[in-house]
CSV table of C-alpha atoms and ligand atoms in Angstrom, one decimal:
chain,number,residue,atom,x,y,z
A,1,UNK,CA,14.4,-25.2,-1.0
A,2,UNK,CA,12.3,-22.3,0.2
A,3,UNK,CA,12.1,-21.6,3.9
A,4,UNK,CA,8.9,-20.1,5.3
A,5,UNK,CA,9.0,-18.4,8.7
A,6,UNK,CA,5.6,-18.2,10.4
A,7,UNK,CA,4.4,-21.1,8.3
A,8,UNK,CA,1.3,-21.9,10.5
A,9,UNK,CA,0.1,-18.3,10.4
A,10,UNK,CA,-2.3,-16.3,8.3
A,11,UNK,CA,0.0,-15.6,5.4
A,12,UNK,CA,2.8,-18.2,5.8
A,13,UNK,CA,0.5,-21.2,5.7
A,14,UNK,CA,-0.9,-20.1,2.3
A,15,UNK,CA,2.5,-19.3,0.9
A,16,UNK,CA,3.7,-22.8,2.0
A,17,UNK,CA,0.7,-24.5,0.6
A,18,UNK,CA,0.9,-22.7,-2.8
A,19,UNK,CA,4.6,-23.5,-3.2
A,20,UNK,CA,4.0,-27.2,-2.2
A,21,UNK,CA,1.1,-27.4,-4.7
A,22,UNK,CA,3.4,-26.2,-7.5
A,23,UNK,CA,6.0,-28.9,-6.6
A,24,UNK,CA,8.6,-26.8,-4.8
A,25,UNK,CA,10.6,-28.0,-1.8
A,26,UNK,CA,9.5,-26.1,1.2
A,27,UNK,CA,10.9,-26.0,4.8
A,28,UNK,CA,8.2,-24.7,7.2
A,29,UNK,CA,9.2,-23.0,10.5
A,30,UNK,CA,7.1,-22.8,13.6
A,31,UNK,CA,7.3,-23.5,17.4
A,32,UNK,CA,5.1,-26.6,17.3
A,33,UNK,CA,5.6,-29.9,15.4
A,34,UNK,CA,1.8,-30.5,15.8
A,35,UNK,CA,0.9,-27.2,14.2
A,36,UNK,CA,3.3,-27.9,11.3
A,37,UNK,CA,2.0,-31.5,10.8
A,38,UNK,CA,-0.7,-30.6,8.2
A,39,UNK,CA,2.0,-29.0,6.0
A,40,UNK,CA,4.3,-32.0,6.5
A,41,UNK,CA,1.4,-34.2,5.2
A,42,UNK,CA,1.4,-32.0,2.1
A,43,UNK,CA,5.2,-32.6,1.6
A,44,UNK,CA,6.9,-29.9,3.6
A,45,UNK,CA,10.0,-30.4,5.8
A,46,UNK,CA,9.2,-29.3,9.3
A,47,UNK,CA,11.6,-27.1,11.3
A,48,UNK,CA,10.7,-26.5,15.0
A,49,UNK,CA,12.1,-23.5,16.8
A,50,UNK,CA,11.8,-20.0,17.9
A,51,UNK,CA,12.4,-17.2,15.4
A,52,UNK,CA,14.3,-15.2,18.0
A,53,UNK,CA,16.9,-18.0,18.2
A,54,UNK,CA,19.7,-17.1,15.8
A,55,UNK,CA,21.2,-20.6,15.7
A,56,UNK,CA,17.8,-22.2,14.9
A,57,UNK,CA,17.1,-19.7,12.1
A,58,UNK,CA,20.6,-20.2,10.7
A,59,UNK,CA,19.9,-23.9,10.4
A,60,UNK,CA,16.4,-23.2,9.0
A,61,UNK,CA,18.1,-21.2,6.2
A,62,UNK,CA,20.8,-23.8,5.4
A,63,UNK,CA,20.7,-24.9,1.8
A,64,UNK,CA,17.7,-22.6,1.0
A,65,UNK,CA,17.6,-20.4,-2.1
A,66,UNK,CA,14.9,-18.2,-0.8
A,67,UNK,CA,12.9,-17.4,2.3
A,68,UNK,CA,9.7,-15.8,3.5
A,69,UNK,CA,10.4,-13.6,6.5
A,70,UNK,CA,8.2,-12.1,9.0
A,71,UNK,CA,8.1,-10.8,12.6
A,72,UNK,CA,5.5,-12.9,14.4
A,73,UNK,CA,3.3,-10.6,16.6
A,74,UNK,CA,3.7,-11.1,20.3
A,75,UNK,CA,0.7,-9.3,21.7
A,76,UNK,CA,1.7,-9.9,25.3
A,77,UNK,CA,5.3,-8.7,25.0
A,78,UNK,CA,6.1,-6.1,27.7
A,79,UNK,CA,8.5,-4.4,25.3
A,80,UNK,CA,7.2,-5.0,21.8
A,81,UNK,CA,10.1,-3.2,20.0
A,82,UNK,CA,12.6,-5.4,21.9
A,83,UNK,CA,10.7,-8.5,20.7
A,84,UNK,CA,10.6,-7.3,17.2
A,85,UNK,CA,14.3,-6.3,17.3
A,86,UNK,CA,15.2,-9.8,18.6
A,87,UNK,CA,13.2,-11.6,15.8
A,88,UNK,CA,14.7,-9.3,13.2
A,89,UNK,CA,18.3,-9.6,14.5
A,90,UNK,CA,18.1,-13.4,14.5
A,91,UNK,CA,16.8,-13.5,10.9
A,92,UNK,CA,19.4,-10.9,9.7
A,93,UNK,CA,22.4,-12.6,11.3
A,94,UNK,CA,21.2,-16.0,9.9
A,95,UNK,CA,20.8,-14.5,6.4
A,96,UNK,CA,24.3,-13.0,6.6
A,97,UNK,CA,25.7,-16.5,7.4
A,98,UNK,CA,23.7,-18.3,4.8
A,99,UNK,CA,24.1,-18.3,1.0
A,100,UNK,CA,20.5,-17.3,0.6
A,101,UNK,CA,20.0,-14.7,-2.2
A,102,UNK,CA,16.3,-14.0,-2.2
A,103,UNK,CA,13.9,-13.0,0.6
A,104,UNK,CA,10.3,-11.7,0.7
A,105,UNK,CA,9.6,-9.9,3.9
A,106,UNK,CA,6.1,-9.1,5.2
A,107,UNK,CA,6.1,-5.4,6.0
A,108,UNK,CA,3.3,-2.9,6.1
A,109,UNK,CA,1.9,0.2,4.6
A,110,UNK,CA,3.4,3.0,6.7
A,111,UNK,CA,6.9,1.4,6.9
A,112,UNK,CA,8.1,4.5,5.0
A,113,UNK,CA,7.6,6.5,8.1
A,114,UNK,CA,10.3,6.7,10.9
A,115,UNK,CA,7.9,7.1,13.8
A,116,UNK,CA,4.4,7.2,15.2
A,117,UNK,CA,3.2,4.0,13.4
A,118,UNK,CA,3.3,1.7,16.4
A,119,UNK,CA,4.4,-1.8,15.6
A,120,UNK,CA,5.2,-0.8,12.0
A,121,UNK,CA,8.3,1.1,13.2
A,122,UNK,CA,9.7,-2.4,14.0
A,123,UNK,CA,9.0,-3.6,10.5
A,124,UNK,CA,10.7,-0.5,9.1
A,125,UNK,CA,13.8,-1.3,11.2
A,126,UNK,CA,13.8,-4.8,9.8
A,127,UNK,CA,13.7,-3.4,6.2
A,128,UNK,CA,16.7,-1.2,7.1
A,129,UNK,CA,18.6,-4.2,8.5
A,130,UNK,CA,17.9,-6.2,5.3
A,131,UNK,CA,19.1,-3.2,3.2
A,132,UNK,CA,22.5,-3.8,4.8
A,133,UNK,CA,22.9,-7.3,3.4
A,134,UNK,CA,24.5,-6.4,0.0
A,135,UNK,CA,24.2,-9.9,-1.6
A,136,UNK,CA,20.5,-10.2,-0.8
A,137,UNK,CA,17.7,-9.5,-3.2
A,138,UNK,CA,14.8,-8.5,-1.0
A,139,UNK,CA,11.2,-7.6,-1.6
A,140,UNK,CA,9.3,-5.8,1.1
A,141,UNK,CA,5.6,-6.5,0.9
A,142,UNK,CA,4.0,-3.4,2.4
A,143,UNK,CA,0.5,-4.8,3.0
A,144,UNK,CA,-2.6,-2.9,3.9
A,145,UNK,CA,-5.0,-3.5,6.8
A,146,UNK,CA,-5.7,-7.2,7.3
A,147,UNK,CA,-9.3,-8.2,7.0
A,148,UNK,CA,-8.4,-10.8,9.7
A,149,UNK,CA,-8.3,-7.9,12.2
A,150,UNK,CA,-12.1,-8.1,12.1
A,151,UNK,CA,-11.9,-11.6,13.7
A,152,UNK,CA,-11.6,-9.8,17.1
A,153,UNK,CA,-15.1,-8.3,16.6
A,154,UNK,CA,-17.4,-11.4,17.2
A,155,UNK,CA,-16.6,-11.1,21.0
A,156,UNK,CA,-17.2,-7.3,20.8
A,157,UNK,CA,-20.6,-7.8,19.1
A,158,UNK,CA,-21.6,-10.4,21.7
A,159,UNK,CA,-20.6,-8.1,24.6
A,160,UNK,CA,-21.6,-4.7,23.2
A,161,UNK,CA,-24.1,-5.4,20.5
A,162,UNK,CA,-22.0,-3.4,18.0
A,163,UNK,CA,-18.6,-3.4,16.3
A,164,UNK,CA,-16.1,-1.0,18.0
A,165,UNK,CA,-12.5,0.1,17.6
A,166,UNK,CA,-10.1,3.0,17.4
A,167,UNK,CA,-10.5,3.9,13.7
A,168,UNK,CA,-12.8,6.6,12.3
A,169,UNK,CA,-16.0,5.1,10.7
A,170,UNK,CA,-15.4,6.9,7.4
A,171,UNK,CA,-11.7,6.3,7.0
A,172,UNK,CA,-11.0,4.4,3.7
A,173,UNK,CA,-8.6,1.6,4.3
A,174,UNK,CA,-6.9,-0.7,1.8
A,175,UNK,CA,-8.3,-3.9,3.4
A,176,UNK,CA,-6.5,-7.1,2.3
A,177,UNK,CA,-7.2,-10.8,3.0
A,178,UNK,CA,-4.1,-12.5,4.5
A,179,UNK,CA,-4.5,-15.3,2.0
A,180,UNK,CA,-3.9,-12.9,-0.9
A,181,UNK,CA,-0.6,-11.9,0.8
A,182,UNK,CA,0.5,-15.5,1.1
A,183,UNK,CA,-0.4,-16.3,-2.5
A,184,UNK,CA,1.5,-13.2,-3.7
A,185,UNK,CA,4.5,-14.1,-1.6
A,186,UNK,CA,4.5,-17.6,-3.0
A,187,UNK,CA,4.4,-16.4,-6.6
A,188,UNK,CA,7.4,-14.0,-6.1
A,189,UNK,CA,9.4,-16.6,-4.1
A,190,UNK,CA,8.9,-19.1,-6.9
A,191,UNK,CA,9.7,-16.6,-9.7
A,192,UNK,CA,12.5,-14.8,-7.8
A,193,UNK,CA,12.1,-12.0,-10.3
A,194,UNK,CA,13.3,-9.1,-8.1
A,195,UNK,CA,16.8,-7.6,-7.8
A,196,UNK,CA,18.3,-5.4,-5.1
A,197,UNK,CA,16.0,-4.1,-2.5
A,198,UNK,CA,12.5,-2.9,-3.3
A,199,UNK,CA,9.1,-2.3,-1.6
A,200,UNK,CA,5.8,-3.2,-3.1
A,201,UNK,CA,2.5,-2.3,-1.6
A,202,UNK,CA,-0.4,-4.7,-1.5
A,203,UNK,CA,-3.7,-2.9,-1.1
A,204,UNK,CA,-6.4,-5.6,-1.2
A,205,UNK,CA,-9.4,-5.8,-3.5
A,206,UNK,CA,-10.7,-2.3,-2.8
A,207,UNK,CA,-10.6,0.4,-0.1
A,208,UNK,CA,-13.4,0.4,2.3
A,209,UNK,CA,-14.2,2.0,5.7
A,210,UNK,CA,-15.5,0.5,8.9
A,211,UNK,CA,-19.0,1.9,8.2
A,212,UNK,CA,-19.3,-0.1,5.0
A,213,UNK,CA,-17.5,-3.1,6.5
A,214,UNK,CA,-20.0,-3.1,9.4
A,215,UNK,CA,-22.9,-3.0,7.0
A,216,UNK,CA,-21.6,-6.0,5.0
A,217,UNK,CA,-20.8,-7.9,8.2
A,218,UNK,CA,-24.2,-7.2,9.9
A,219,UNK,CA,-26.1,-8.3,6.8
A,220,UNK,CA,-24.1,-11.6,6.7
A,221,UNK,CA,-24.7,-12.4,10.4
A,222,UNK,CA,-28.4,-11.5,10.3
A,223,UNK,CA,-28.0,-8.2,12.1
A,224,UNK,CA,-28.7,-5.7,9.4
A,225,UNK,CA,-28.8,-2.7,11.8
A,226,UNK,CA,-25.3,-3.6,13.3
A,227,UNK,CA,-23.5,-0.3,14.1
A,228,UNK,CA,-19.8,0.6,14.5
A,229,UNK,CA,-18.6,2.9,17.1
A,230,UNK,CA,-15.2,4.6,17.4
A,231,UNK,CA,-14.2,4.4,21.0
A,232,UNK,CA,-11.9,6.6,23.0
A,233,UNK,CA,-8.3,5.4,23.4
A,234,UNK,CA,-8.5,5.1,27.2
A,235,UNK,CA,-11.5,2.8,27.0
A,236,UNK,CA,-9.9,0.7,24.3
A,237,UNK,CA,-6.7,0.4,26.2
A,238,UNK,CA,-8.6,-1.0,29.2
A,239,UNK,CA,-10.4,-3.5,27.0
A,240,UNK,CA,-7.3,-4.6,25.2
A,241,UNK,CA,-5.2,-5.1,28.3
A,242,UNK,CA,-8.1,-7.0,30.0
A,243,UNK,CA,-7.9,-9.5,27.1
A,244,UNK,CA,-4.2,-10.1,27.9
A,245,UNK,CA,-2.5,-7.6,25.6
A,246,UNK,CA,0.5,-5.9,27.2
A,247,UNK,CA,0.2,-2.2,28.0
A,248,UNK,CA,3.0,-1.5,25.6
A,249,UNK,CA,1.3,-3.3,22.7
A,250,UNK,CA,-2.0,-1.6,23.4
A,251,UNK,CA,-0.2,1.8,23.3
A,252,UNK,CA,1.5,1.0,20.0
A,253,UNK,CA,-1.7,-0.2,18.4
A,254,UNK,CA,-3.5,3.0,19.5
A,255,UNK,CA,-0.6,5.1,18.3
A,256,UNK,CA,-0.8,3.4,14.9
A,257,UNK,CA,-4.6,4.0,14.8
A,258,UNK,CA,-4.1,7.7,15.5
A,259,UNK,CA,-1.6,7.8,12.5
A,260,UNK,CA,-4.1,6.1,10.3
A,261,UNK,CA,-6.9,8.4,11.4
A,262,UNK,CA,-4.8,11.5,10.8
A,263,UNK,CA,-3.7,10.3,7.3
A,264,UNK,CA,0.0,10.3,8.4
A,265,UNK,CA,0.1,6.5,7.8
A,266,UNK,CA,-1.2,5.7,4.3
A,267,UNK,CA,-0.3,4.0,1.1
A,268,UNK,CA,2.2,5.7,-1.2
A,269,UNK,CA,1.1,4.0,-4.4
A,270,UNK,CA,-2.0,4.7,-6.4
A,271,UNK,CA,-4.2,1.6,-6.8
A,272,UNK,CA,-3.2,-0.4,-9.8
A,273,UNK,CA,-3.7,-4.0,-11.1
A,274,UNK,CA,-0.3,-4.9,-9.7
A,275,UNK,CA,-1.1,-3.9,-6.1
A,276,UNK,CA,-4.8,-5.0,-6.1
A,277,UNK,CA,-5.5,-8.5,-4.9
A,278,UNK,CA,-8.6,-10.7,-5.6
A,279,UNK,CA,-10.4,-11.5,-2.2
A,280,UNK,CA,-13.3,-9.1,-1.5
A,281,UNK,CA,-14.4,-8.2,2.0
A,282,UNK,CA,-17.7,-9.9,1.2
A,283,UNK,CA,-15.8,-13.2,0.5
A,284,UNK,CA,-13.8,-12.8,3.7
A,285,UNK,CA,-17.0,-12.3,5.7
A,286,UNK,CA,-18.6,-15.4,4.2
A,287,UNK,CA,-15.6,-17.7,4.4
A,288,UNK,CA,-13.9,-16.5,7.7
A,289,UNK,CA,-16.0,-14.1,9.7
A,290,UNK,CA,-19.4,-15.9,9.7
A,291,UNK,CA,-17.8,-19.2,10.8
A,292,UNK,CA,-15.8,-17.4,13.5
A,293,UNK,CA,-19.0,-15.6,14.7
A,294,UNK,CA,-21.0,-18.8,14.8
A,295,UNK,CA,-18.2,-20.6,16.6
A,296,UNK,CA,-17.3,-22.8,13.7
A,297,UNK,CA,-14.1,-21.1,12.6
A,298,UNK,CA,-11.0,-19.5,13.9
A,299,UNK,CA,-10.9,-18.6,17.6
A,300,UNK,CA,-11.7,-15.0,18.4
B,401,LIG,N1,-2.7,-7.1,11.1
B,401,LIG,C1,-2.5,-6.2,10.1
B,401,LIG,O1,-3.4,-5.4,9.7
B,401,LIG,C2,-1.1,-6.2,9.5
B,401,LIG,C3,-0.9,-5.3,8.4
B,401,LIG,C4,0.4,-5.3,7.8
B,401,LIG,C5,1.4,-6.1,8.3
B,401,LIG,N2,1.2,-6.9,9.4
B,401,LIG,C6,2.3,-7.7,9.9
B,401,LIG,O2,2.0,-9.1,9.6
B,401,LIG,C7,2.8,-9.9,10.4
B,401,LIG,C8,2.0,-11.1,10.9
B,401,LIG,O3,1.8,-12.0,9.8
B,401,LIG,P1,0.8,-13.2,9.9
B,401,LIG,O4,-0.6,-12.7,10.3
B,401,LIG,O5,1.0,-14.1,8.7
B,401,LIG,O6,1.4,-14.0,11.2
B,401,LIG,P2,0.6,-14.8,12.4
B,401,LIG,O7,-0.5,-15.6,11.7
B,401,LIG,O8,0.2,-13.8,13.4
B,401,LIG,O9,1.7,-15.6,13.0
B,401,LIG,C9,2.6,-16.4,12.2
B,401,LIG,C10,3.0,-17.6,12.9
B,401,LIG,O10,4.2,-17.4,13.6
B,401,LIG,C11,4.4,-18.4,14.6
B,401,LIG,N3,5.2,-17.8,15.7
B,401,LIG,C12,4.7,-17.0,16.7
B,401,LIG,N4,5.7,-16.6,17.5
B,401,LIG,C13,6.8,-17.3,17.0
B,401,LIG,C14,8.2,-17.3,17.4
B,401,LIG,N5,8.6,-16.6,18.5
B,401,LIG,N6,9.0,-18.1,16.7
B,401,LIG,C15,8.6,-18.8,15.7
B,401,LIG,N7,7.4,-18.8,15.2
B,401,LIG,C16,6.5,-18.0,15.9
B,401,LIG,C17,3.0,-18.9,15.0
B,401,LIG,O11,3.0,-20.3,14.8
B,401,LIG,P3,3.2,-21.3,16.0
B,401,LIG,O12,2.4,-20.9,17.1
B,401,LIG,O13,2.8,-22.6,15.3
B,401,LIG,O14,4.7,-21.2,16.3
B,401,LIG,C18,2.1,-18.2,14.0
B,401,LIG,O15,1.2,-19.1,13.4
B,401,LIG,C19,3.3,-9.0,11.6
B,401,LIG,O16,4.6,-8.7,11.5
B,401,LIG,C20,2.4,-7.8,11.4
B,401,LIG,O17,3.0,-6.6,11.9
B,401,LIG,C21,-0.1,-7.0,10.0
């Protein structure tokens, strides 16, 4: 049995589907039975509960050989680090009580740094907690910048006529499609070919910057002159909080953006075949961004 936390999400859903397709027994965890139903139809066992509930997570790990771990984002949390610590604590205590020997945890590029990386500090703390479980073989997937972050842009394009954000237009980023993370996690959870504790970066298909990403996106939505503008933090904080994000989360995202812009937060590994994944930004735009922009895909 393999337990998948965040199984209805960007990465967990793909991990669960891949494992089910290869004939593995999978227990999928989420807060809603209805959200989990499509995976149940594919053969998964549903487990409904909150990841901050230690007793629930303990039951979700019972009898499992391996688990996919993550800290689900809570964009409206008044204290983001407290939410992250609660989700990490529940999973760590449940792991300690279980006989589970293998875990793949979705971390991030930048988790090597102790500070100034916004929400990624919480992922680093989770890695540190997992390091303390001696029996556990744990793989920390330090993923690059999700292409899915662009799914916030259709609303911006409609309102401002351009793409906008905190990052420098010419900052090369290892942009990765979340589906590639899910597929990679499934493979490693099935093989269980890692020992001790180790981190592995996942850097997407290639590095690209917002200027190039905007050009590709504009062409695909019939706006070839679409521009990207780096906006000041104060303006972005107002925009983010007006969309329901907590003040603390907005501050942490802007802190992380400053660290990306300055080069403090960056991959440690050179690009290799092992940390490169298949989905191109062009493919992401065709399959996910264009449907979202035209109102036929994920909500934005
Ligand atoms: N965005 C980036 O560029 C980036 C880069 C590197 C790492 N990361 C990390 O990636 C992680 C997010 O991964 P993801 O995109 O796969 O996740 P996701 O899609 O945002 O969420 C995963 C699922 O978790 C479930 N969930 C939410 N709150 C929950 C709770 N309290 N208890 C139980 N389940 C809960 C939700 O499903 P239900 O609503 O059905 O419960 C959701 O579908 C974060 O830790 C983030 O820091 C992000």
